[in-house]
Amino acid sequence: MSQKILNSLQRIPAKCIGNQENVTLDSVSIDSRSLQNGPHTVFFALIGVHSDAHFYIKDLIDNGVQNFVVTHIPDDCKENANFYVVENTLTALQQFAANYRSLFDFPIIGLTGSNGKTIVKEWLNFLLSPDYNVIRSPKSYNSQIGVPLSVIAINEKHNLGIFEAGISTRSEMDKLEEIIKPTIGILTNIGTAHDEGFASIAEKITEKLKLFEHAQVLIYNKNESIDTFINPEIKAFSWSLNDKSASVFVSKKSILDKTILNIQFGQDHFEIKIPFQDEASVENAISCLMVLLYFEYDAITIQNRMELLYPVEMRLKVKNGINNCSIIDDSYSSDFQSLKIALDFLESQKQYKKKTVILSDIFQSGLATEALYAKVSELIISNKIDRVIGIGQTISAFKNKFTNCITFENTAAFVTDFENLDFGNETILIKGARSFQFEEIVYLLEEKTHETVLEINLNAISYNLNFFKSKLKPKVKIMVMVKAFGYGNGGLEIAKLLEYHKVDYLGVAFADEGISLKNGGIQVPIMVLNPENTSFSAIIQHQLEPEIYCLKGLYAFLKIAKQKNLEHFPIHIKFDTGMHRLGFEGNTIDELIDALKGNTTVQIKSILSHMATSDDLEHMDFAHAQIALFEKLSSKLMSELQIKPLRHILNTSGISNFPDSQYDMVRLGIGLYGVSNDAEEQKQLENVGTLKSVISQIRTIAAGESVGYGRRFVAEKPTKIATIPIGYADGISRGWGNGLGFVMIKGAKAYIVGSICMDMLMVDVTGIECKEGDSILIFGENPTVSFIAEKLNTIPYEILTSISQRVKRVFYR
């Protein structure tokens, strides 16, 4: 494999600089933060819309990486590593992957479509893995970057590949086809996802079908819209629920919670049972069935395997655990590639210094068992895992390859011994193949809370951060606000992610918020924006950095600093330029200068102010006056004290509306969490928080009967009412009740009736097919927090920060 990586790299059009002799490569990386980077890694320095990996090359060299694919060599790195200089590093990565793919000759299944790609891929892996050594895309790695990374994981032991390809606009599929080169094509459901990237549905279908240009066969749901665009030279293997001219005709019927599929394939007729009833799952299952038929599996094998299909969890989740633990739930997959991804995620989200991995036997690695567990051991060591708990006969046999390792033959043995295991103050990655039923372990370790959850999309936070960073001038630093429990989303978890992304500062309102982050292991400098004088000792003890905004506070801090014999302790000076909330005013600047001149107990790290109207373009004159006053006051302070601290005045709206006033740093707040005051900018941000609950009970009331306190709702006709276990104690405004607000149930609006209670609210579900236990959505993509805020005549900040901490937060990728 290492020689194949080197050969593939040497075939890309590049100018080679450095010593290319005796190079050994065994991995490819695009993530500078990964602990798995090392001397045998080739690093592709990708340049994104919002980021440039070239900035991190020096750090990577310091960490032992010696081989880079770049568009240019940073000045201080030229003599220190091997470089392959190319015009475009993403194109080079794709060319490298295509070269690598060409070195293998076995069946490759390529999937594309609007919906169902990942589900079909995972089910096919389950159905075919008893007979093949399968390599597949990890998670949903189907993008212009994800596809190359997936294909590069092929090794000599694999004999079947399953890769998905996703596109969002024209001219993307050609590149992915070159990389995947599928021999068998599957077109899943064509829906509305990414419609905005195509001129018409015809163009969308045409672009997706390009993946199968050299395929031997195409599997798809037969219909005229697609038939028109299929290359007649490709063998079509179609299925249908209504067109008997399809290769395979399927009829269905529901029994309890299952679906019976009657299959007519040529002269063959048989039935299969699948454990789903929803239309999407039935379609995805039939796509898998078609592959089994194409591979000539017998009816009995198909029946036995299809009945065992299961729901697929496509997200890594972070949950609160017992005994002050943090749980990363990846309990449904155990292959080498996804282990690498999960360990990177563990590093980005570890809340405690101690790291434990609970790991089952690993399947479908394509490696000999001895070599596989040697590589797993290397991963565990490079990621500095403190303890390994192995479950399964195979990993137990290789226990000696891990330090501080305990093993169990099966999950039942672990559960039996659970009370004797010591879990506390650690981050635990739970990663196991589905057959090991690690959900039992998750249940044992997870903190028990009620069924209302706020799901936080960490990918969206990363995207929004990079979106705003892309607006900054070179060398402008960024402070991100995580006050008020991360605007209601979660403080420590988000701070961990921001630290992983190497932000320059974190901002909190009060000392206790900063202390909590420091106790959680955060190393990024933390500025306390509203410190009380009584908290100064604690701020000093925990190495926080206070904002000083008045003479009284300054004198109090200087007194404590002198008592503690401090030298150059970092502080931040705030000027009031028109907000009239906190800050030194112009008439106090002389006394401020006198107090600080020659004082060595403190060091001014930054000078700041806060804009009152950065989001309102009708007050541009006022905003510019604030900026001008800030320039005047800060310049005077810097000149008199002969210092050059950072200066910052812009918040989220200011970043976009006043690009010429970024100074040395900006402060990103609500924008990180997916909210903008500008309608056009809002379209470019990703939703971060989704508040969900469940239906506790459903009842039907007669005309004239009422719901809730005060009989504020009286039914005019028989009405079906569902009760949801969330109320104003959880942060739902009482004003959102009594017919104004609604929740979403299976895509339909269910309006809130009567008064919202402390712990519950009731909704009208008349005409909505639902049952007790069904999931409901309170806010997220629809309705958004901005929509709710507008209807309640408030701002999104209030909606987000009102969500009680008793509501469980689940963080996922």
PDB file of C-alpha atoms in Angstrom, residues 84 237 308 365 408 435 612 751 778 798:
ATOM      1  CA  TYR A  84       5.170  18.773  -4.437  1.00  0.00           C
ATOM      2  CA  PHE A 237     -31.244  -3.159 -14.377  1.00  0.00           C
ATOM      3  CA  LEU A 308     -32.052  -8.215   9.441  1.00  0.00           C
ATOM      4  CA  SER A 365     -10.213  -3.631   7.350  1.00  0.00           C
ATOM      5  CA  PHE A 408     -14.119  -8.940  27.519  1.00  0.00           C
ATOM      6  CA  SER A 435     -23.505  -6.970  16.156  1.00  0.00           C
ATOM      7  CA  ALA A 612     -24.539  49.967  19.409  1.00  0.00           C
ATOM      8  CA  TYR A 751     -50.319  24.558  16.669  1.00  0.00           C
ATOM      9  CA  ILE A 778     -39.677  22.869  18.281  1.00  0.00           C
ATOM     10  CA  GLU A 798     -33.368  35.603  23.887  1.00  0.00           C
TER      11      GLU A 798
END
